[in-house]
Coordinates of C-alpha atoms in Angstrom, one line a residue:
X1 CA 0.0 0.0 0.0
X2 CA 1.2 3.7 -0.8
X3 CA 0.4 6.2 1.4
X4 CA 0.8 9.8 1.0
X5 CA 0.4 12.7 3.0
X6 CA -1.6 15.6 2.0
X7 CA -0.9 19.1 2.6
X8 CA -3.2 21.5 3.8
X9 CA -3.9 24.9 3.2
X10 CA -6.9 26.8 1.2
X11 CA -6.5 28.1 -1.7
X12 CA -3.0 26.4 -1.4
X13 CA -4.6 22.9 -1.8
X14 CA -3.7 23.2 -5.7
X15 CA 0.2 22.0 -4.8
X16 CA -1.3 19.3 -2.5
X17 CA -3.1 17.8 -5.7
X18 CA 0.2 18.2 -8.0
X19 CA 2.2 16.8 -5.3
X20 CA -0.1 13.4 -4.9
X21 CA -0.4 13.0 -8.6
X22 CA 3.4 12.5 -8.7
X23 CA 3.4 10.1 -6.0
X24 CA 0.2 8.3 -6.9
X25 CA 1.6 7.5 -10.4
X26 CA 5.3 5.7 -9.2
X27 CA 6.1 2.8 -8.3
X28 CA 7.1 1.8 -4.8
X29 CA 10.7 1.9 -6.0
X30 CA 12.1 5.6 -5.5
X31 CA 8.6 6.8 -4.9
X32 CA 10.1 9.2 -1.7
X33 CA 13.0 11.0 -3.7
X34 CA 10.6 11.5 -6.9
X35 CA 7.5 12.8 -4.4
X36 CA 9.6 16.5 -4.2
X37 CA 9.9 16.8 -7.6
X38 CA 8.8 19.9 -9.5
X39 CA 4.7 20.7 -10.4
X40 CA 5.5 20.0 -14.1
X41 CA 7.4 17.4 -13.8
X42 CA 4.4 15.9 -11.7
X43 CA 2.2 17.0 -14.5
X44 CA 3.8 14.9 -16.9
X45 CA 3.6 12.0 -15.0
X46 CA 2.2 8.7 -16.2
X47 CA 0.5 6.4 -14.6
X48 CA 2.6 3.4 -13.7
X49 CA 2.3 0.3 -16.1
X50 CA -0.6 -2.8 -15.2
X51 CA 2.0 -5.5 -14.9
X52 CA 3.2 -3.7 -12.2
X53 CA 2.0 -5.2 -8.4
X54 CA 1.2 -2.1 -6.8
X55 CA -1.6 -0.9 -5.2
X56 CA -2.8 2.1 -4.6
X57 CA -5.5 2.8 -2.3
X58 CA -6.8 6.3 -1.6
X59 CA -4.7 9.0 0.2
X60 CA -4.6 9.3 3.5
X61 CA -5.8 12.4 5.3
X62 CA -2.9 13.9 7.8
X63 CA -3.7 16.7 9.8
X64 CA -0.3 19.2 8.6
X65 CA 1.4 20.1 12.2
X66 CA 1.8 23.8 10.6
X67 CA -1.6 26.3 10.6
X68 CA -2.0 29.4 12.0
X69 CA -3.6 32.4 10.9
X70 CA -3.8 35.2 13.2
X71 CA -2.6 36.0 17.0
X72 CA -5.3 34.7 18.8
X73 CA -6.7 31.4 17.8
X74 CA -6.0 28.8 20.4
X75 CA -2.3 28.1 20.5
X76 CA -1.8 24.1 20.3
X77 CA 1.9 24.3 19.3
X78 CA 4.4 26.9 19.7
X79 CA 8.9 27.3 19.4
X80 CA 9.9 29.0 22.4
X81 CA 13.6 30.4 22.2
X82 CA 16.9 29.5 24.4
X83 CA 18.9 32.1 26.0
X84 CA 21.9 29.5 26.3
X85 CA 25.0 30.5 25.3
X86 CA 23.5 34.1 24.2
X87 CA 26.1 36.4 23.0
X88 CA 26.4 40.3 22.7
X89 CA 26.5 41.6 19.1
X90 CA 29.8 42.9 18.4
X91 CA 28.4 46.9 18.0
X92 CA 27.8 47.6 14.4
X93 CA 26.1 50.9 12.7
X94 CA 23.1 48.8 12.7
X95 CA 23.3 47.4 16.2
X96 CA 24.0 51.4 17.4
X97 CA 21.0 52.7 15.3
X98 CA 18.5 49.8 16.9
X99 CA 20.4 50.5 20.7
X100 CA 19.4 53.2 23.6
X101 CA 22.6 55.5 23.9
X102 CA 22.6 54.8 27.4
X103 CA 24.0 51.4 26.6
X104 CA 26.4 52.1 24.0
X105 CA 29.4 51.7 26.5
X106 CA 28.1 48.3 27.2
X107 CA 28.3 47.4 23.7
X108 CA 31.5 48.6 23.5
X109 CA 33.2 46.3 26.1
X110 CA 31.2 43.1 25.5
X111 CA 30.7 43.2 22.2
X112 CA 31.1 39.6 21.0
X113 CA 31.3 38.3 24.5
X114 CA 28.3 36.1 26.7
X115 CA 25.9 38.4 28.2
X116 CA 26.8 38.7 32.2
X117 CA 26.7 35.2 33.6
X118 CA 24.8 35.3 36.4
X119 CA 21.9 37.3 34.4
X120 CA 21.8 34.9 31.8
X121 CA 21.5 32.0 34.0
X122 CA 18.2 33.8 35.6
X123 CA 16.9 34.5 31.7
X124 CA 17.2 30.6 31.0
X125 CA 15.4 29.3 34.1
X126 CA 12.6 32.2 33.7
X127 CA 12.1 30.7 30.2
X128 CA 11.9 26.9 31.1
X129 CA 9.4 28.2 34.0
X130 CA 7.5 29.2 31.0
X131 CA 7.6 26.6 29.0
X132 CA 6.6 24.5 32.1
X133 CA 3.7 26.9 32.3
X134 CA 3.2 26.9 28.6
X135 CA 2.6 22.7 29.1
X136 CA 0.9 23.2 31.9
X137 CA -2.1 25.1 29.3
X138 CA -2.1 22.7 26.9
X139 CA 0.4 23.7 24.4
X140 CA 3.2 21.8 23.0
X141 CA 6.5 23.7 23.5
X142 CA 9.6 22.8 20.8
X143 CA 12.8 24.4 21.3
X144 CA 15.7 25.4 18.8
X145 CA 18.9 23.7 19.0
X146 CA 21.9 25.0 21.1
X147 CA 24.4 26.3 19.0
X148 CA 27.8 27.6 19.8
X149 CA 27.2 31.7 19.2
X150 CA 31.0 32.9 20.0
X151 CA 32.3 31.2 16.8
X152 CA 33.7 34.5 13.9
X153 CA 32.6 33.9 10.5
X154 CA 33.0 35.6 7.5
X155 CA 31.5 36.3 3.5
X156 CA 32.8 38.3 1.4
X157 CA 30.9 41.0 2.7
X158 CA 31.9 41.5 6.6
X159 CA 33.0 39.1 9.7
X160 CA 31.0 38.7 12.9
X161 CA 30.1 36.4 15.3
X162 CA 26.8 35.1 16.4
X163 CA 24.2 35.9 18.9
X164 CA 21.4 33.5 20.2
X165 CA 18.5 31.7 19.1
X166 CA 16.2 33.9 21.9
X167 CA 13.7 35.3 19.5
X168 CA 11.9 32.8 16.9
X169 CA 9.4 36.0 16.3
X170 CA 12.3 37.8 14.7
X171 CA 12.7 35.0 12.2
X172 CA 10.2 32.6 11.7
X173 CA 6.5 33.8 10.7
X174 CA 4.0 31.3 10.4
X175 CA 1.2 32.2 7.5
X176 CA -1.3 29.5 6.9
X177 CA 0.8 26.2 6.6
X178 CA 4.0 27.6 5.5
X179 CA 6.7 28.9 7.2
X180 CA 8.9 31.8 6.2
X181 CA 12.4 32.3 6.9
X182 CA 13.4 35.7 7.6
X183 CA 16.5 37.3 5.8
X184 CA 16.7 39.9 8.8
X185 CA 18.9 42.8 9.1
X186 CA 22.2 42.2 11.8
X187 CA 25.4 40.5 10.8
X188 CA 25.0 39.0 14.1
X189 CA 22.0 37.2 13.4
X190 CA 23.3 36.2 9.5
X191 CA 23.2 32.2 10.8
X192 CA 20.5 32.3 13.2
X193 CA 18.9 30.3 11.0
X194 CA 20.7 27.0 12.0
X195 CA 19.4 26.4 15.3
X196 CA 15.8 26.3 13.7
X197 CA 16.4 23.6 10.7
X198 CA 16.0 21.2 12.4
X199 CA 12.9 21.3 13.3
X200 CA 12.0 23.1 10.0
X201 CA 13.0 20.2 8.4
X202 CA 10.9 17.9 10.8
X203 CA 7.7 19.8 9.8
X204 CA 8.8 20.1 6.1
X205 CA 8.5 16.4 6.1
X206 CA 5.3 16.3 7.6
X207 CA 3.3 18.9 5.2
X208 CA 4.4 22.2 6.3
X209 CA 5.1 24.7 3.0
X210 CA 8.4 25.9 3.6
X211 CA 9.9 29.6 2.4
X212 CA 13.2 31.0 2.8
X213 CA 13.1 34.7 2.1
X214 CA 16.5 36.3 -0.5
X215 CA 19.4 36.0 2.1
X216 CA 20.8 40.0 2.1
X217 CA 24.6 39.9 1.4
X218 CA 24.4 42.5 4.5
X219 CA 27.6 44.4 2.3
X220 CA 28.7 48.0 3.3
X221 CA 25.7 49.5 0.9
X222 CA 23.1 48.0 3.2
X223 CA 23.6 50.7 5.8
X224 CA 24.0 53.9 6.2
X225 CA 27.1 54.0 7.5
X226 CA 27.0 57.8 8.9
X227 CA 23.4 57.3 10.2
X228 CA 23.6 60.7 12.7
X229 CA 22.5 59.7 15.7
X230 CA 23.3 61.1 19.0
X231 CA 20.3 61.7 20.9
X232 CA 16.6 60.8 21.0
X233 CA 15.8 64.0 19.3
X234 CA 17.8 63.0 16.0
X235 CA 16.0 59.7 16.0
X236 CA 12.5 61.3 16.3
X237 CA 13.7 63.6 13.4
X238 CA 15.6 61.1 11.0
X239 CA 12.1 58.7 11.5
X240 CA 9.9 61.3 10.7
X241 CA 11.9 62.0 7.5
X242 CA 11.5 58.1 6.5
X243 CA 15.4 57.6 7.1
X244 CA 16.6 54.5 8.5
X245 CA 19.9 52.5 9.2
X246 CA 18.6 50.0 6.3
X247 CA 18.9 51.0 2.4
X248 CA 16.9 49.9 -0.1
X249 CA 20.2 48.0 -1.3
X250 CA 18.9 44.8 -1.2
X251 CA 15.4 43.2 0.1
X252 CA 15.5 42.6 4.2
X253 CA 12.8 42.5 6.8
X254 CA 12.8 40.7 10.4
X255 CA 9.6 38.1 10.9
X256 CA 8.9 40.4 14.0
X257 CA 7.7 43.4 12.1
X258 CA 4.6 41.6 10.6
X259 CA 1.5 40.8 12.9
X260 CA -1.2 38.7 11.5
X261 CA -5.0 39.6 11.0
X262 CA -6.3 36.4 9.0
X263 CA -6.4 37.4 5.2
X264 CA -4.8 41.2 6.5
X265 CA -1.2 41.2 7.5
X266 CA 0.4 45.0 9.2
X267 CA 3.8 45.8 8.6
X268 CA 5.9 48.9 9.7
X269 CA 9.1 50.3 8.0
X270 CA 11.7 49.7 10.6
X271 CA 15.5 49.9 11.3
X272 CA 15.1 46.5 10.1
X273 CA 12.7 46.2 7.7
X274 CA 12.8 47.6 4.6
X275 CA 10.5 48.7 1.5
X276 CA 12.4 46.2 -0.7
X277 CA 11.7 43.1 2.0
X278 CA 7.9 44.1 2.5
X279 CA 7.6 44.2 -1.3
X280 CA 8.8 40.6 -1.2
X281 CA 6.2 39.7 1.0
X282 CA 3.3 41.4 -0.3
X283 CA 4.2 39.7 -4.1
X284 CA 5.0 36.5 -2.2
X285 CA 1.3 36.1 -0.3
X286 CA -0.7 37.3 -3.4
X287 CA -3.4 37.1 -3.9
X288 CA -4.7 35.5 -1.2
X289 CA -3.4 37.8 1.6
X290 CA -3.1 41.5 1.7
X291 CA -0.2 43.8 3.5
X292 CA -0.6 47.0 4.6
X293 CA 2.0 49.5 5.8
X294 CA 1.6 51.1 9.0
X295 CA 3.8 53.8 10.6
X296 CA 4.4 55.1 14.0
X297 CA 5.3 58.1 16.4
X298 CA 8.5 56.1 17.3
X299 CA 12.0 57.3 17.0
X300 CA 13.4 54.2 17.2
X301 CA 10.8 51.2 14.9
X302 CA 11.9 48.1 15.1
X303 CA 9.5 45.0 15.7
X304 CA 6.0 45.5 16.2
X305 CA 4.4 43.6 18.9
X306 CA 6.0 46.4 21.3
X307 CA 4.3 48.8 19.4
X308 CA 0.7 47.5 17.9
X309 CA -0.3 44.2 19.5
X310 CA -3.1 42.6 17.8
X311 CA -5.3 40.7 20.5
X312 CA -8.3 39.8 19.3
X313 CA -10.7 39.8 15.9
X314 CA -10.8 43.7 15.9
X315 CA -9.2 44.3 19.3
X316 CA -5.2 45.9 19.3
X317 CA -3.4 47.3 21.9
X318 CA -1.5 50.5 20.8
X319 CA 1.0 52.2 22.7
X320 CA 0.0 55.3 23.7
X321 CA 3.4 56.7 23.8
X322 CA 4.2 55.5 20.0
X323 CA 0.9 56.5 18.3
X324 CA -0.2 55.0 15.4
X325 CA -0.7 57.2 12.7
X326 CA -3.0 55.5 10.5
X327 CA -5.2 54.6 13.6
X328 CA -8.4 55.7 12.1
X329 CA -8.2 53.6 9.5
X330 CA -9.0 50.6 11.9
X331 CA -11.3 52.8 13.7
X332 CA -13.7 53.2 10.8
X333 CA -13.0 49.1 10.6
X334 CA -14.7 49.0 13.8
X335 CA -11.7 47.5 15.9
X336 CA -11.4 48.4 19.5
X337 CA -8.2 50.1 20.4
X338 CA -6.9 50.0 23.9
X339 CA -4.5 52.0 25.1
X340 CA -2.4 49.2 27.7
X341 CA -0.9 51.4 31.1
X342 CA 2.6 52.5 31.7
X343 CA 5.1 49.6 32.0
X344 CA 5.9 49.0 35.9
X345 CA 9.4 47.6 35.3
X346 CA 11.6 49.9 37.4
X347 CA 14.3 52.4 35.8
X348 CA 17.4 50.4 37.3
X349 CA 16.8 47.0 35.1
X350 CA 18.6 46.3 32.1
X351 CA 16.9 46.9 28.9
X352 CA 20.3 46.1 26.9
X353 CA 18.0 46.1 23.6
X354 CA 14.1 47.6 24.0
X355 CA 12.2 49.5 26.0
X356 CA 9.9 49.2 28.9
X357 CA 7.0 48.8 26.7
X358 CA 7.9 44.6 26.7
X359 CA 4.8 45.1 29.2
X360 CA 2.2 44.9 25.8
X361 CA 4.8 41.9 24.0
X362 CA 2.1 39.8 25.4
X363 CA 1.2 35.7 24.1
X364 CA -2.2 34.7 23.8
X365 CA -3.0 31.5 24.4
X366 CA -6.8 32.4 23.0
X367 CA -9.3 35.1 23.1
X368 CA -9.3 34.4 27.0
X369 CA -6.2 33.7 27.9
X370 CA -3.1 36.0 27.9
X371 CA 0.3 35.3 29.1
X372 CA 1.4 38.3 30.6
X373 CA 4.4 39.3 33.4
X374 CA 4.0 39.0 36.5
X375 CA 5.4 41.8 38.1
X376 CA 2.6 44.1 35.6
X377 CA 0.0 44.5 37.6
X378 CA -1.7 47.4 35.9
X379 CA -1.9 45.3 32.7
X380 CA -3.3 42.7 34.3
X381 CA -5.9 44.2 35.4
X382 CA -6.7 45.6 32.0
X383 CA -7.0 42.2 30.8
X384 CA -9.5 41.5 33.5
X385 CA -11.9 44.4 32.5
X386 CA -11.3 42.9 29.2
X387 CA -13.0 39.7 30.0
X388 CA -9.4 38.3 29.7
X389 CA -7.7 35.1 32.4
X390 CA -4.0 36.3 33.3
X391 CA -1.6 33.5 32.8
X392 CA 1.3 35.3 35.2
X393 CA 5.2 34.7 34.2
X394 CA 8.1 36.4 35.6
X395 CA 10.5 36.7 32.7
X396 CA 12.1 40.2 33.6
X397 CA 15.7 39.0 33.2
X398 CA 14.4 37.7 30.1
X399 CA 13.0 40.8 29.1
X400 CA 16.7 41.9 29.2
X401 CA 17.8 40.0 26.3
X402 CA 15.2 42.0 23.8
X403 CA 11.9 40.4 24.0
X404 CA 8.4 39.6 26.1
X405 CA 6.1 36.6 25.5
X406 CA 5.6 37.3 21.6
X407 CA 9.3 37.8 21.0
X408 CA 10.6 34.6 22.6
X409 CA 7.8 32.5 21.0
X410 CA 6.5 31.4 17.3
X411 CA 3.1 29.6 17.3
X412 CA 3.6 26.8 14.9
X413 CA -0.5 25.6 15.3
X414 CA -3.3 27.5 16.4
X415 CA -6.6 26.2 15.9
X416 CA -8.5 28.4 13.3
X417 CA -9.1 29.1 10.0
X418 CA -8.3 32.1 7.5
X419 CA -11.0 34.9 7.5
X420 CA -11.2 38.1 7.3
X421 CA -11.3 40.8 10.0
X422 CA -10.7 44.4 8.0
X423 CA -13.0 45.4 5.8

C-alpha cells in the first residue's frame, strides 16, 4: 500500500493535488526521492504500467502540524527560544541605530562576549518556568537547538560572530501552513537560522510549505554607514523623515515586524525592515493575503508587537506613547483600540536592547487567555476588564535580552481558519 500525505492549506490545496499526482503515479521503487519533484514534472507524469504489483488505495488524510492564521486562535503548538550560550552583538552601525545610547558603552566592552553570567542564568530558568507553564495550558512547547554563538565567520561581505537563538518572532513567521524564513537585518544574526532547521525540516516532512526569504549579502551598501545619531531627538527627526539605518540596497525584513489579521497582515518600515523586503512579502502572499503599511510616532521602529499588538478579531493594543498614525483607519474598521498602562518595570533593570513597553509583547494562548508578566500588575488588570484570564510569568531577566512573550515565541499551530477581520 502507498500512502501519501496531504498538505493542507486553502487556496494552497492546488500544490497538495500536483504533489499526490506524482506520488500516486510511481512505483514503490524511488517513490520518496521523486515525491519533491517539480509541479511540471508531476504533471507529466504517467501512470505506472498494469503489470506492475502495486496498489494504490486512496490518500490518506494527515492533519499538517503547521496552521495558523492570526494571534489569537487557540495556541496548540508553539517554538519558544533559548537564552543559552547568548552572546552580545559585536556593535555595528546597525546594532548602534536599533540601541538606547545609554547602553552604548556596554556594547562597546562586550561586544562579541556572553551576556553577564549570572543574568543569563536567571533568563534561562525564567524561560523553562515558561515553558513549564506553557505545558501546563495545553500547548506543546519545541525548542531550537543550542548552538555555539562565539564562533567568527566571514563572506565576502563583513566578519562577525553570532548571537542566540532567543527570539523565533524575529525570524520565523507562520502564515497558513508555511513557514517563512526571515533574511533579517544584523550580521550577528546572518546564521541564526541554524538552530531552527532542524525542526523546520521535521515539519517540512510532515506537510508544512516551507519559504526561505532572498538572504541579504548585508555588504557596506546595506547601511547607512554615517546614520547621525546622538540623541533621542535626532531619531524622532531622521524617523519622521523616512530615514533608517537599512537602504533599499537589497530586500531585508525581520519576521517580527509583521503581525497577523487572518487574510490582512500590518507591517511597519523599521531599522530593520525595509521597503524592498515588505515588497517581497506582499508579491510573495498574493493574492490571497493583503499587507498593509503602517507607521508610527516612534524614533526608534523596530518589531512591532511592542508597538501594535493585535489581541483579538478587531481588538489591538496601541502604545500610547508611540501613536499610530493610520489609527483611524481601523477605527472606521470597527476595531477596538486599547490604550495598555505605563510599564511598571523599574528604571534600574537592564533593557540592553528595547524599552519598557515589553509590558504589551504579550502571548495569547486564545481570546481568554493571555500570558502576561507577573510583576505588571496594571496590565493585568486591564486584561480582566477585558473579560481576559492572566496567565502570570516572571520573565524580567528575560526581558533583558530584547523580547516579552511574543518575542521569545512562534506559534507553529493554532486552531483556526483564515478569515477576514478588515474590511
Amino acid at each position: 500500500m502507498l500512502r501519501v500525505r496531504c498538505l493542507r492549506g486553502g487556496s494552497r490545496g492546488a500544490e497538495a493535488a500536483h504533489l499526490i499526482g506524482a506520488m500516486v503515479g510511481r512505483a514503490v521503487t524511488g517513490w520518496v526521492q521523486k515525491a519533491f519533484q517539480s509541479a511540471s514534472s508531476a504533471a507529466a507524469a504517467q501512470p505506472c504500467p498494469a503489470a506492475e504489483e502495486e496498489h494504490v488505495t486512496e490518500p490518506v488524510q494527515q492533519e499538517c502540524p503547521v496552521s495558523a492564521y492570526n494571534e489569537w486562535d487557540p495556541l496548540e503548538e508553539v517554538i519558544v527560544g533559548r537564552a543559552e550560550n547568548a552572546r552580545v552583538p559585536p556593535f555595528t552601525v546597525e546594532v548602534k541605530a536599533n540601541t538606547y545610547d545609554k547602553y552604548w558603552p556596554f556594547y562597546q566592552k562586550y561586544g562579541g562576549q556572553p551576556f553577564p553570567e549570572d543574568h543569563l542564568k536567571k533568563a534561562v530558568a525564567e524561560i523553562e518556568e515558561m515553558c513549564n507553564i506553557l505545558r501546563l495550558e495545553g500547548v506543546t512547547v519545541r525548542r531550537p537547538e543550542p548552538i555555539d554563538w562565539s564562533l567568527e565567520y566571514k563572506t565576502p561581505d563583513f566578519t562577525s560572530s553570532g548571537m542566540y537563538a532567543a527570539m523565533p518572532r524575529d525570524i520565523l513567521m507562520v502564515v497558513g501552513n508555511e513557514i517563512i524564513e526571515a533574511p533579517m537585518a544584523w550580521r550577528a544574526r546572518f546564521f541564526e537560522y541554524r538552530a531552527y532547521r532542524p525542526l523546520i525540516k521535521e515539519y517540512f516532512r510532515k506537510g508544512a510549505k516551507w519559504t526561505t526569504a532572498p538572504k541579504p549579502t548585508m555588504a557596506d551598501e546595506l547601511y547607512d554607514q554615517d546614520y547621525p545619531i546622538r540623541t533621542v531627538e535626532d531619531r524622532h527627526n531622521l524617523a519622521a523623515q523616512g530615514k533608517f539605518v537599512t537602504t533599499e540596497h537589497e530586500p531585508c525584513f525581520d519576521a517580527a515586524d509583521f503581525i497577523r489579521a487572518g487574510r490582512d497582515l500590518f507591517v511597519q518600515r523599521s531599522q530593520v525592515t525595509n521597503y524592498m523586503g515588505i515588497e517581497w512579502m506582499r508579491r510573495h502572499l498574493a493574492p490571497d493575503y493583503k499587507i498593509h503599511i503602517i507607521s508610527f510616532k516612534d524614533p526608534n521602529p523596530m518589531h512591532i508587537d511592542a508597538t501594535f499588538n493585535i489581541i483579538g478579531p478587531g481588538l489591538v493594543l496601541s502604545n500610547p506613547d508611540r501613536p499610530c498614525r493610520q489609527i483611524e483607519m481601523f477605527k472606521k474598521a470597527g476595531w477596538s483600540v486599547v490604550n495598555p498602562p505605563l510599564p511598571l518595570i523599574p528604571d534600574d533593570h537592564p533593557l540592553w536592547m528595547s524599552s519598557k513597553w515589553l509590558s504589551m509583547n504579550v502571548l495569547m494562548l486564545d481570546e481568554k487567555r493571555v500570558m502576561v508578566d507577573a510583576n505588571e500588575t496594571t496590565i493585568q488588570k486591564m486584561f480582566e476588564n477585558l473579560g481576559i484570564k492572566t496567565i502570570k510569568v516572571s520573565i524580567r531577566h528575560a526581558n533583558s535580552l530584547g523580547g516579552g512573550f511574543h518575542c521569545w515565541t512562534t506559534d507553529v499551530r493554532r486552531r483556526g481558519t483564515l478569515q477576514s477581520y478588515f474590511h
